[in-house]
mmCIF file of C-alpha atoms and ligand atoms in Angstrom:
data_model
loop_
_atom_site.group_PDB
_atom_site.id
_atom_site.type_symbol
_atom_site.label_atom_id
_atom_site.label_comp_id
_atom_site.label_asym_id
_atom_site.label_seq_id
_atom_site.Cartn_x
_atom_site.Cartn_y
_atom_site.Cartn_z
ATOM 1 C CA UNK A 202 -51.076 -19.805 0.109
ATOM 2 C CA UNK A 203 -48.609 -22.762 0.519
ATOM 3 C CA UNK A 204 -47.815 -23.893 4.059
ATOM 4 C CA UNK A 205 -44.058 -23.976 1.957
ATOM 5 C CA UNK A 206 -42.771 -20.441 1.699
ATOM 6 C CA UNK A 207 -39.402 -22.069 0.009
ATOM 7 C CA UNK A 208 -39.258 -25.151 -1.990
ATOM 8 C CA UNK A 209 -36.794 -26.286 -4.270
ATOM 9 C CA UNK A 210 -37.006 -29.334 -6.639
ATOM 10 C CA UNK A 211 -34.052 -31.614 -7.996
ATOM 11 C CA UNK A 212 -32.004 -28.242 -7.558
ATOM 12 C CA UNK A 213 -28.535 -29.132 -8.726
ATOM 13 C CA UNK A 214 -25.167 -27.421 -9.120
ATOM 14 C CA UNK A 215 -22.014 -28.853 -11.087
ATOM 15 C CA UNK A 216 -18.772 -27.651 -11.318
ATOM 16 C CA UNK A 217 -17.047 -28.927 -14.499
ATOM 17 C CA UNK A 218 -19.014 -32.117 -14.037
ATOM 18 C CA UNK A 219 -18.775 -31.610 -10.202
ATOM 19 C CA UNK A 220 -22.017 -32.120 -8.175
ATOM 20 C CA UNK A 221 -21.509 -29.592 -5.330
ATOM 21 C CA UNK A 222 -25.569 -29.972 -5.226
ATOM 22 C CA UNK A 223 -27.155 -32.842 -6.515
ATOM 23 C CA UNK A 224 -30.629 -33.018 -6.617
ATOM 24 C CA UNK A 225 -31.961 -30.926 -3.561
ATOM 25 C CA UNK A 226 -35.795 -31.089 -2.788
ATOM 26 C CA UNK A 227 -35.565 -28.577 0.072
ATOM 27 C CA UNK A 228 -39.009 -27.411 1.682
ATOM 28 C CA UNK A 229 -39.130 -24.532 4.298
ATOM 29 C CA UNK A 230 -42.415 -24.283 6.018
ATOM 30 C CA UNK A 231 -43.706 -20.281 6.750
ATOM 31 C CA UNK A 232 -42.661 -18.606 9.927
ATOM 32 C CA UNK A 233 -39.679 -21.533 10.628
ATOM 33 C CA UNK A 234 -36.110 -21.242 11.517
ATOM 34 C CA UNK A 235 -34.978 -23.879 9.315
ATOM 35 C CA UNK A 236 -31.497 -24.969 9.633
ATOM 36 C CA UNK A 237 -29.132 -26.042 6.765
ATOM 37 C CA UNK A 238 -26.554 -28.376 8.468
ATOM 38 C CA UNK A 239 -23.442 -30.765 7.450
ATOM 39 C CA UNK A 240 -20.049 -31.224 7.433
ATOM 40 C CA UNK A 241 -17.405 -29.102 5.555
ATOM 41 C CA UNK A 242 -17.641 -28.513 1.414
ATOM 42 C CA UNK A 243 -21.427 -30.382 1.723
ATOM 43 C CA UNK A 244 -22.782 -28.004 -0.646
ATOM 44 C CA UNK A 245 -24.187 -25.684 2.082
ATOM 45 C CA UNK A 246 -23.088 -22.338 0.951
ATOM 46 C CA UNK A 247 -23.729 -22.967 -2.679
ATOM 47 C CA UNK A 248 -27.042 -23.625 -2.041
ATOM 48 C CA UNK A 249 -27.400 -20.554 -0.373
ATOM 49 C CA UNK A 250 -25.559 -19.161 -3.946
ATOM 50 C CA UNK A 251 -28.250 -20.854 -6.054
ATOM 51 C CA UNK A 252 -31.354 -19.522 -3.791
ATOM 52 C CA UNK A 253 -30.077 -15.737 -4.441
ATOM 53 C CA UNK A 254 -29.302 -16.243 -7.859
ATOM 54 C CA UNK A 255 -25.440 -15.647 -6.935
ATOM 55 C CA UNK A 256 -25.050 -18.929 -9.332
ATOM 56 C CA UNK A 257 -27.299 -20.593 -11.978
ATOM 57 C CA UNK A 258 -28.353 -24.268 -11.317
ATOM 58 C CA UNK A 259 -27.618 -26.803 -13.789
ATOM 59 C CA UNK A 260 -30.917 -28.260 -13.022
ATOM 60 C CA UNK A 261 -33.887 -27.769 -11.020
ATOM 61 C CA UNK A 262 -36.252 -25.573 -9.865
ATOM 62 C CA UNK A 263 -36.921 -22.809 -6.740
ATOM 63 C CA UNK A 264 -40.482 -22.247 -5.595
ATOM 64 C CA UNK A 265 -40.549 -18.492 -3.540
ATOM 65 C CA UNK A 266 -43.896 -17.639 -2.037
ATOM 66 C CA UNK A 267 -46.130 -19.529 -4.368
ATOM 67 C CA UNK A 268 -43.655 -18.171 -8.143
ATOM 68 C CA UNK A 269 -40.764 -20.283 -9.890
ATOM 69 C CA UNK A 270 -37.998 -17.861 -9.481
ATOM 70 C CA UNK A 271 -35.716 -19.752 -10.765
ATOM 71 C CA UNK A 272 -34.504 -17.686 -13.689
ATOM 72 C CA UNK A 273 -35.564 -14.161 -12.726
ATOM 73 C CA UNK A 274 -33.014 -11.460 -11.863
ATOM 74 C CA UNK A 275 -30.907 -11.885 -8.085
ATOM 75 C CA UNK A 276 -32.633 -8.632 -7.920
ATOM 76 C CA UNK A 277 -35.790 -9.013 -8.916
ATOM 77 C CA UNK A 278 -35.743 -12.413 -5.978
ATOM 78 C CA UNK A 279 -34.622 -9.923 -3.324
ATOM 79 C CA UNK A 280 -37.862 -7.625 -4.094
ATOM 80 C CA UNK A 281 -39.944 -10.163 -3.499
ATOM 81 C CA UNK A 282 -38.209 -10.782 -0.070
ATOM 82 C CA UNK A 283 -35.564 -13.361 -0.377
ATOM 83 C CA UNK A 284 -32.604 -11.868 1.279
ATOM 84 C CA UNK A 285 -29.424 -13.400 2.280
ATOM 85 C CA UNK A 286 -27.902 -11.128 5.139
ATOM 86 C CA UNK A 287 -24.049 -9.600 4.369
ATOM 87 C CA UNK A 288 -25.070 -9.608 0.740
ATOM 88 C CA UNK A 289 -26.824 -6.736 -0.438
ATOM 89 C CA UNK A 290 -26.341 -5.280 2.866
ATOM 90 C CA UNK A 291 -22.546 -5.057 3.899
ATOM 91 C CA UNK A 292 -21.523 -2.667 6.132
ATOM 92 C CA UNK A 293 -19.273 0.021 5.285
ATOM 93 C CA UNK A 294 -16.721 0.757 8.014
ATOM 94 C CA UNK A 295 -16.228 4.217 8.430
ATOM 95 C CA UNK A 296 -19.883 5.131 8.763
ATOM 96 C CA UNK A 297 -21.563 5.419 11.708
ATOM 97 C CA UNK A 298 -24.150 2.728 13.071
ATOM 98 C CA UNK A 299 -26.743 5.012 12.405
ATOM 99 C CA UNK A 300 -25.853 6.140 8.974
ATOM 100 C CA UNK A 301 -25.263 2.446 7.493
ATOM 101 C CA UNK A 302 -29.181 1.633 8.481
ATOM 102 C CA UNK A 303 -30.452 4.597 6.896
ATOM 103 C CA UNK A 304 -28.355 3.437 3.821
ATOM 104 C CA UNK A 305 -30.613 0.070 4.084
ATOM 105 C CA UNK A 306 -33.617 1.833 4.357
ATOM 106 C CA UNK A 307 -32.983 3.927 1.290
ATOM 107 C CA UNK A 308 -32.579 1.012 -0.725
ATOM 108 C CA UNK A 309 -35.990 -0.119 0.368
ATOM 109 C CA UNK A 310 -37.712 3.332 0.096
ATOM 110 C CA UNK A 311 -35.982 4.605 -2.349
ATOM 111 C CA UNK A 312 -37.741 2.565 -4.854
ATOM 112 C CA UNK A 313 -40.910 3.539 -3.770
ATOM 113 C CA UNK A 314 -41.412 6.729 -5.502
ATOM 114 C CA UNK A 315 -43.886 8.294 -3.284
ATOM 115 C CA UNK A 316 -41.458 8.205 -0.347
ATOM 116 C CA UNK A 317 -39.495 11.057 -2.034
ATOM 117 C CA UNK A 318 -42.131 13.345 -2.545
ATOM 118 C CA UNK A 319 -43.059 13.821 1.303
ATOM 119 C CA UNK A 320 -41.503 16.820 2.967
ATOM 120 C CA UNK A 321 -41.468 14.105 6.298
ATOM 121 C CA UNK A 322 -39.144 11.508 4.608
ATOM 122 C CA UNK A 323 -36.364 12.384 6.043
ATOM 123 C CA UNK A 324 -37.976 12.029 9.435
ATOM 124 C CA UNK A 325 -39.956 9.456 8.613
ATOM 125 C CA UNK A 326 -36.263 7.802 7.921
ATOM 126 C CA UNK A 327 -34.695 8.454 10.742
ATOM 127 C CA UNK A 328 -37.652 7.452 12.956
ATOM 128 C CA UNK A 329 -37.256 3.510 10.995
ATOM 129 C CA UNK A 330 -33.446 3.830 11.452
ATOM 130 C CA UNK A 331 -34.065 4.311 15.398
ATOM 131 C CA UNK A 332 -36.374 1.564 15.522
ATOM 132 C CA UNK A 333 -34.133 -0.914 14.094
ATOM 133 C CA UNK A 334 -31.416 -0.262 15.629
ATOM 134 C CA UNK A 335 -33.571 -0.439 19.096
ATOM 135 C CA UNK A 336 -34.943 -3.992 17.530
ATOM 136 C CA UNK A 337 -31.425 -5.423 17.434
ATOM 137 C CA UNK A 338 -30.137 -3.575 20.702
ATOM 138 C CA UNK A 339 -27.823 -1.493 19.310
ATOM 139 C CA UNK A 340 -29.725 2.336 19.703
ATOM 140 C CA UNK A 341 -26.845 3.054 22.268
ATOM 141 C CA UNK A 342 -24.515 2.544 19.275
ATOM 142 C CA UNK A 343 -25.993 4.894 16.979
ATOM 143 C CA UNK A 344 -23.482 7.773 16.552
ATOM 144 C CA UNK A 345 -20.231 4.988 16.943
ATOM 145 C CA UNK A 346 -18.535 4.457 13.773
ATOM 146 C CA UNK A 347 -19.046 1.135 12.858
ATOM 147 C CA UNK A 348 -15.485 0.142 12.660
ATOM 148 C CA UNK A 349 -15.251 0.755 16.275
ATOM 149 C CA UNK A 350 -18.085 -1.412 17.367
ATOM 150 C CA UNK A 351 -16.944 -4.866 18.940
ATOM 151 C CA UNK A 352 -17.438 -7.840 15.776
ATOM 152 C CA UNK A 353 -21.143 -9.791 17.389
ATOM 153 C CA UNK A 354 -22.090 -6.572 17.442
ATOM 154 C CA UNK A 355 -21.170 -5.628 13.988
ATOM 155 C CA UNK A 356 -23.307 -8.861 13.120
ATOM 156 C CA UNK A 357 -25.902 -7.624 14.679
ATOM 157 C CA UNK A 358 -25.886 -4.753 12.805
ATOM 158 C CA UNK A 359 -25.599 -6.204 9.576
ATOM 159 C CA UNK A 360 -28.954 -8.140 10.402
ATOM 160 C CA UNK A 361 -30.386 -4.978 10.749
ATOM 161 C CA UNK A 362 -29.411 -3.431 7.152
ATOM 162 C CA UNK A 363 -30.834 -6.470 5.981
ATOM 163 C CA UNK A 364 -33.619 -6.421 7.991
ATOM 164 C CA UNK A 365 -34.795 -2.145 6.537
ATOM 165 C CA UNK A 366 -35.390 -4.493 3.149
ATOM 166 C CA UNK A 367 -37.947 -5.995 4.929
ATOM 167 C CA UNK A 368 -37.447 -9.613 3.750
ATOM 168 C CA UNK A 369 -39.983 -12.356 3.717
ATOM 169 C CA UNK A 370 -37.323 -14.936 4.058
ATOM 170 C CA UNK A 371 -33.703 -14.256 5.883
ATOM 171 C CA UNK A 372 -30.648 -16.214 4.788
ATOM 172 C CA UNK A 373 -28.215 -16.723 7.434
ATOM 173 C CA UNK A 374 -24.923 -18.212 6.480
ATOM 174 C CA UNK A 375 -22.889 -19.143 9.904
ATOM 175 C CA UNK A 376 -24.438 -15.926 11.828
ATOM 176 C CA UNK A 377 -22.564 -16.599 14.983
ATOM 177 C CA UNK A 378 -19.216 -17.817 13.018
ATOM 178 C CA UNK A 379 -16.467 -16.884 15.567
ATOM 179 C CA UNK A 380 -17.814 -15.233 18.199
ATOM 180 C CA UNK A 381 -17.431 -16.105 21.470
ATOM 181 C CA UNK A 382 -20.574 -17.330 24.118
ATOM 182 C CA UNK A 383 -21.687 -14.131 25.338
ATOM 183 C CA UNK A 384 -22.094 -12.654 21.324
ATOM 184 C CA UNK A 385 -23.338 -16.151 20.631
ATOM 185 C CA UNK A 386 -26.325 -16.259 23.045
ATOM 186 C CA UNK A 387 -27.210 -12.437 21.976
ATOM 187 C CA UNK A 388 -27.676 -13.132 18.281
ATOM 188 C CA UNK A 389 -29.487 -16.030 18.656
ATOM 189 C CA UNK A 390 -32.014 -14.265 20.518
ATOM 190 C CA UNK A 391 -32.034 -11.994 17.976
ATOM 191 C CA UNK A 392 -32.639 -13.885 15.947
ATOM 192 C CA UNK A 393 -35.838 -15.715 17.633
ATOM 193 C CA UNK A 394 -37.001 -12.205 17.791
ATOM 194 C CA UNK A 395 -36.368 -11.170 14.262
ATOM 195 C CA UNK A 396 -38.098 -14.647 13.126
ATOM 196 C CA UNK A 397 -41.274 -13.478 14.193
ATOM 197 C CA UNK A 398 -43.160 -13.147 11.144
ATOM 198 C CA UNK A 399 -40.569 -14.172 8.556
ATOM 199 C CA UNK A 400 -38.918 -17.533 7.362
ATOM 200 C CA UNK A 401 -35.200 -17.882 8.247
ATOM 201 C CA UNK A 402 -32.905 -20.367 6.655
ATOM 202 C CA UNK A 403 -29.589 -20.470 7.942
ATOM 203 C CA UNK A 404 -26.438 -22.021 7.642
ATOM 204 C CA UNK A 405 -25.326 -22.983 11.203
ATOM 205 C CA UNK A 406 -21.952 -25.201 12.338
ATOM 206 C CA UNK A 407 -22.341 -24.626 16.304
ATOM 207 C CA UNK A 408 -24.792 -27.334 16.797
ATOM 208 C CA UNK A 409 -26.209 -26.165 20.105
ATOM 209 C CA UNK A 410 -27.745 -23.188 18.031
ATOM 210 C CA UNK A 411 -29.431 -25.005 15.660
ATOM 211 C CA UNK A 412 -30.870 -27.450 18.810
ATOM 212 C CA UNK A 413 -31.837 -24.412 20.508
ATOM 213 C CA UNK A 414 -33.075 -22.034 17.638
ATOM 214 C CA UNK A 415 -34.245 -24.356 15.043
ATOM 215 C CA UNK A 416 -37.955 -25.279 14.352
ATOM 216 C CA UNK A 417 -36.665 -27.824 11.259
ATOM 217 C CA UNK A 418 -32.900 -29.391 9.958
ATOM 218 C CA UNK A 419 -32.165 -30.592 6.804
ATOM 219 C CA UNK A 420 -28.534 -32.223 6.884
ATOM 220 C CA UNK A 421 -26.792 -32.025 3.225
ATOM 221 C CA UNK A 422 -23.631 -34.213 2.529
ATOM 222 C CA UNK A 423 -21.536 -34.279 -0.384
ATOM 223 C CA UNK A 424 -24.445 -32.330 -2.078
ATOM 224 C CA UNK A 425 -27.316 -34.383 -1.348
ATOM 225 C CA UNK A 426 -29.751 -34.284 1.582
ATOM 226 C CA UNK A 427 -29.303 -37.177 4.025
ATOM 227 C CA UNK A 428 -31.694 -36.318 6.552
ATOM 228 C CA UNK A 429 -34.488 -33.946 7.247
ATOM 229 C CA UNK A 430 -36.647 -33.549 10.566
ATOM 230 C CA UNK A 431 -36.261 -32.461 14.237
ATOM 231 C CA UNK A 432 -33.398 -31.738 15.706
ATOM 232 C CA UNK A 433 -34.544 -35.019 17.676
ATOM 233 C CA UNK A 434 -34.975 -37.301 14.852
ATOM 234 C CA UNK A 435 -31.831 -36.172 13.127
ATOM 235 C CA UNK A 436 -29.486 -36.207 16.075
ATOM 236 C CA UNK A 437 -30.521 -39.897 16.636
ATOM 237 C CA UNK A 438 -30.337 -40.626 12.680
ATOM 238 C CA UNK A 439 -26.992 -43.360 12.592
ATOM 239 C CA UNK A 440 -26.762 -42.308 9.063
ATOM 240 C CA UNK A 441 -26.400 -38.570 10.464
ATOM 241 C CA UNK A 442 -24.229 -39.558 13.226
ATOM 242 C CA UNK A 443 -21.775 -41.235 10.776
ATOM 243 C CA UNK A 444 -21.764 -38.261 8.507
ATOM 244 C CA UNK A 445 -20.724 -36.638 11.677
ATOM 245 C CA UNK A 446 -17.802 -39.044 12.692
ATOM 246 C CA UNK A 447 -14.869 -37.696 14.538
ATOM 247 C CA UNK A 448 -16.731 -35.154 16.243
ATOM 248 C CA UNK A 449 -19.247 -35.620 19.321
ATOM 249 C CA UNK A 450 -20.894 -32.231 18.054
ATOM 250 C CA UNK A 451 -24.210 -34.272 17.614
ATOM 251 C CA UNK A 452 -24.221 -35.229 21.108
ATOM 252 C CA UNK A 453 -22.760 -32.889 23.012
ATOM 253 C CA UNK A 454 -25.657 -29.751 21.301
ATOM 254 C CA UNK A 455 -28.571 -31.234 23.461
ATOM 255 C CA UNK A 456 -29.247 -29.636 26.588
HETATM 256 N N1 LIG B 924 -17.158 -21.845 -7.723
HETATM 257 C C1 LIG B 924 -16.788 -23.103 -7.472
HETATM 258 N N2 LIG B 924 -16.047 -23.800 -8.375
HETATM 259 C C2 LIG B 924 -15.697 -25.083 -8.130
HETATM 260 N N3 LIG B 924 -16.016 -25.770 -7.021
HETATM 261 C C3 LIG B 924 -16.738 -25.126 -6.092
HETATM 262 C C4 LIG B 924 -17.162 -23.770 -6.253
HETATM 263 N N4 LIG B 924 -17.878 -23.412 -5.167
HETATM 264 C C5 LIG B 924 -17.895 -24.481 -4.342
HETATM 265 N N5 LIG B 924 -17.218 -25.513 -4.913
HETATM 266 C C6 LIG B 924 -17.058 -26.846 -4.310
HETATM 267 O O1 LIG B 924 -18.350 -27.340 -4.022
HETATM 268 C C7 LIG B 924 -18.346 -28.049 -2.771
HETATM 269 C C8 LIG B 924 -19.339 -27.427 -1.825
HETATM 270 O O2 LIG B 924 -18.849 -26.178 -1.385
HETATM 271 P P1 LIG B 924 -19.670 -25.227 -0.400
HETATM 272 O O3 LIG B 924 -18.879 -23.999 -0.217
HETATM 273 O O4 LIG B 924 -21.057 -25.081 -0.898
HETATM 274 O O5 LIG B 924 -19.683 -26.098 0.934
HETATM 275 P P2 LIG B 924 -20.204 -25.722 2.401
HETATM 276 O O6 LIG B 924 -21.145 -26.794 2.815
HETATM 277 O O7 LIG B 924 -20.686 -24.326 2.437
HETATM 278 O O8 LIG B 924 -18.869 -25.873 3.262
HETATM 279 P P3 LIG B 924 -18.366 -25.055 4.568
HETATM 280 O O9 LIG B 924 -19.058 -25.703 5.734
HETATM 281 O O10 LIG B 924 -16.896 -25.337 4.591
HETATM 282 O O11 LIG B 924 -18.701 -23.616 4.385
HETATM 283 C C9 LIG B 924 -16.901 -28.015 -2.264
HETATM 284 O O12 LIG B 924 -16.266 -29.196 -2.667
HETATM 285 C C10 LIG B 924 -16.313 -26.819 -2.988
HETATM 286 O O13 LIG B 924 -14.935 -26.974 -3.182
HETATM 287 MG MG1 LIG B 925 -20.131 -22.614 3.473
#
C-alpha cells in the first residue's frame, strides 16, 4: 500500500488555451489533513473539479489508493471513496435533519443488495442515521427541518451526508466559508474528529485553520504549485509570502 493515498502527475487543465492548472504533481500522504491553499482564481477549485471527474484534464494523471482513475466514471471514483462534500450530498431544505442522513445512507446501502433483503434494515438505518448525526453533534437536531437549522450547522450536516458514503478521502472546498468564530472553531473540530481514519483535502482561505488543522500545505498560484511543506516552512517561504502580498494573512494565522 502507498504511504500516498492521492497523487496526481503533470495534472493540467486549459480553458481555450488557458492553464487554470498547469502541471500539478500533488501527493497526499494517508490519514493527513492536507490543505490546498492560494490566492483567488489559483486553480484551487478546479483542481478539486478534475479530482471528482467534474472536468476532464487536458493532461495528466490521478493516482487513488494505489489505481489511475483518471478516466473512469465521477461515479465509479466516488465508490471507491473519493468524495467531495456538498456534491453528491446536498441537502435538501425542507427535510428534516434526520431524514436528509438517511437519504445519504441509502445511497451507500442501497447499492448493496443484501441490505434490502433484511427485515432489520430499516432499523439498522435509523440506528447509522443516529450515530452520525451524534458524530457531528447535531442528534438534538434530528426532527428540525433543515431549513430551520442555523448555516455552520447546516455545514455540519452536510459533512455528515457525505460522511454515510463512507469516503476514504474527504474533499473540503472552503468548509468554514462565512461563518463566524464560534461555527468556525466547531467544524474544525469536526473535522479533526472526522479525519480519524480518512484522508482530507481541503480547500481553506482562513489561514489560522489550515495552521491549526493541517498536517501538510501545498500553495497553488496561477495554476502551478509554488510551495509544498509545513505550515512552518511555507509561512516562512518569501516566494509564498509574495504570492501573498497585500495581506498579513500569512502572519497573522500563527498562534
Ligand atoms: N469553466 C471555466 N471556463 C473558463 N475559465 C475557468 C473555468 N473555471 C475556472 N476558470 C478560470 O480558471 C482559474 C482558476 O479558477 P478556480 O475557480 O479554480 O480558482 P480558485 O483557486 O478556486 O479561486 P477562489 O479562491 O476564488 O475560489 C480562474 O482564472 C478562473 O476564471
Ligand atoms: Mg475556488
Amino acid at each position: 500500500m502507498s504511504e500516498f493515498i492521492l497523487e496526481t502527475n503533470g495534472l493540467t487543465k486549459e480553458f481555450k488555451g488557458f492553464a487554470a492548472v498547469s502541471d500539478v504533481n500533488l501527493k497526499v500522504q494517508r490519514g493527513h489533513i492536507h490543505a490546498l491553499i492560494g490566492p483567488n482564481g489559483a486553480g484551487k477549485t478546479t483542481v478539486f473539479n478534475l479530482l471528482t471527474k467534474f472536468l476532464p484534464p487536458t493532461a495528466g494523471t490521478i493516482r487513488f489508493d494505489g489505481r489511475d482513475v483518471t478516466h473512469e466514471a465521477p461515479a465509479a471514483t466516488a465508490r471507491r471513496g473519493l468524495v467531495r462534500s456538498f456534491q453528491i450530498s446536498a441537502t435538501f431544505p425542507h427535510l428534516t435533519v434526520m431524514e436528509n442522513v438517511r437519504i445519504g445512507l441509502q445511497r451507500k446501502l442501497g447499492t448493496e443488495y443484501h441490505f434490502w433483503r433484511s427485515e432489520k434494515s430499516l432499523d439498522v438505518l435509523n440506528d447509522k442515521a443516529m450515530a452520525l448525526l451524534e458524530a457531528v453533534d447535531l442528534a438534538s437536531f434530528a426532527d428540525t427541518v433543515t431549513a430551520e437549522m442555523p448555516y455552520g450547522r447546516k455545514r455540519a450536516l452536510e459533512i455528515a451526508t457525505t460522511l454515510a458514503l463512507e469516503p476514504k478521502m474527504m474533499l473540503l472546498d472552503e468548509p468554514t466559508q462565512g461563518m463566524g468564530n464560534e461555527d468556525i472553531s466547531r467544524v474544525v473540530d469536526l473535522i479533526r474528529k472526522v479525519s480519524a481514519n480518512r484522508s482530507i483535502l481541503m480547500v481553506e482561505h482562513n489561514l489560522s485553520v489550515v495552521a491549526n488543522l493541517c498536517d501538510r500545505i501545498t500553495v497553488l498560484t496561477r495554476g502551478s504549485v509554488l510551495a509544498e511543506g509545513s505550515y512552518d516552512e511555507v509561512s516562512k517561504d518569501p516566494s509564498v509570502l509574495e504570492a501573498y502580498v497585500g495581506s498579513d494573512d500569512m502572519n497573522d494565522a500563527h498562534h
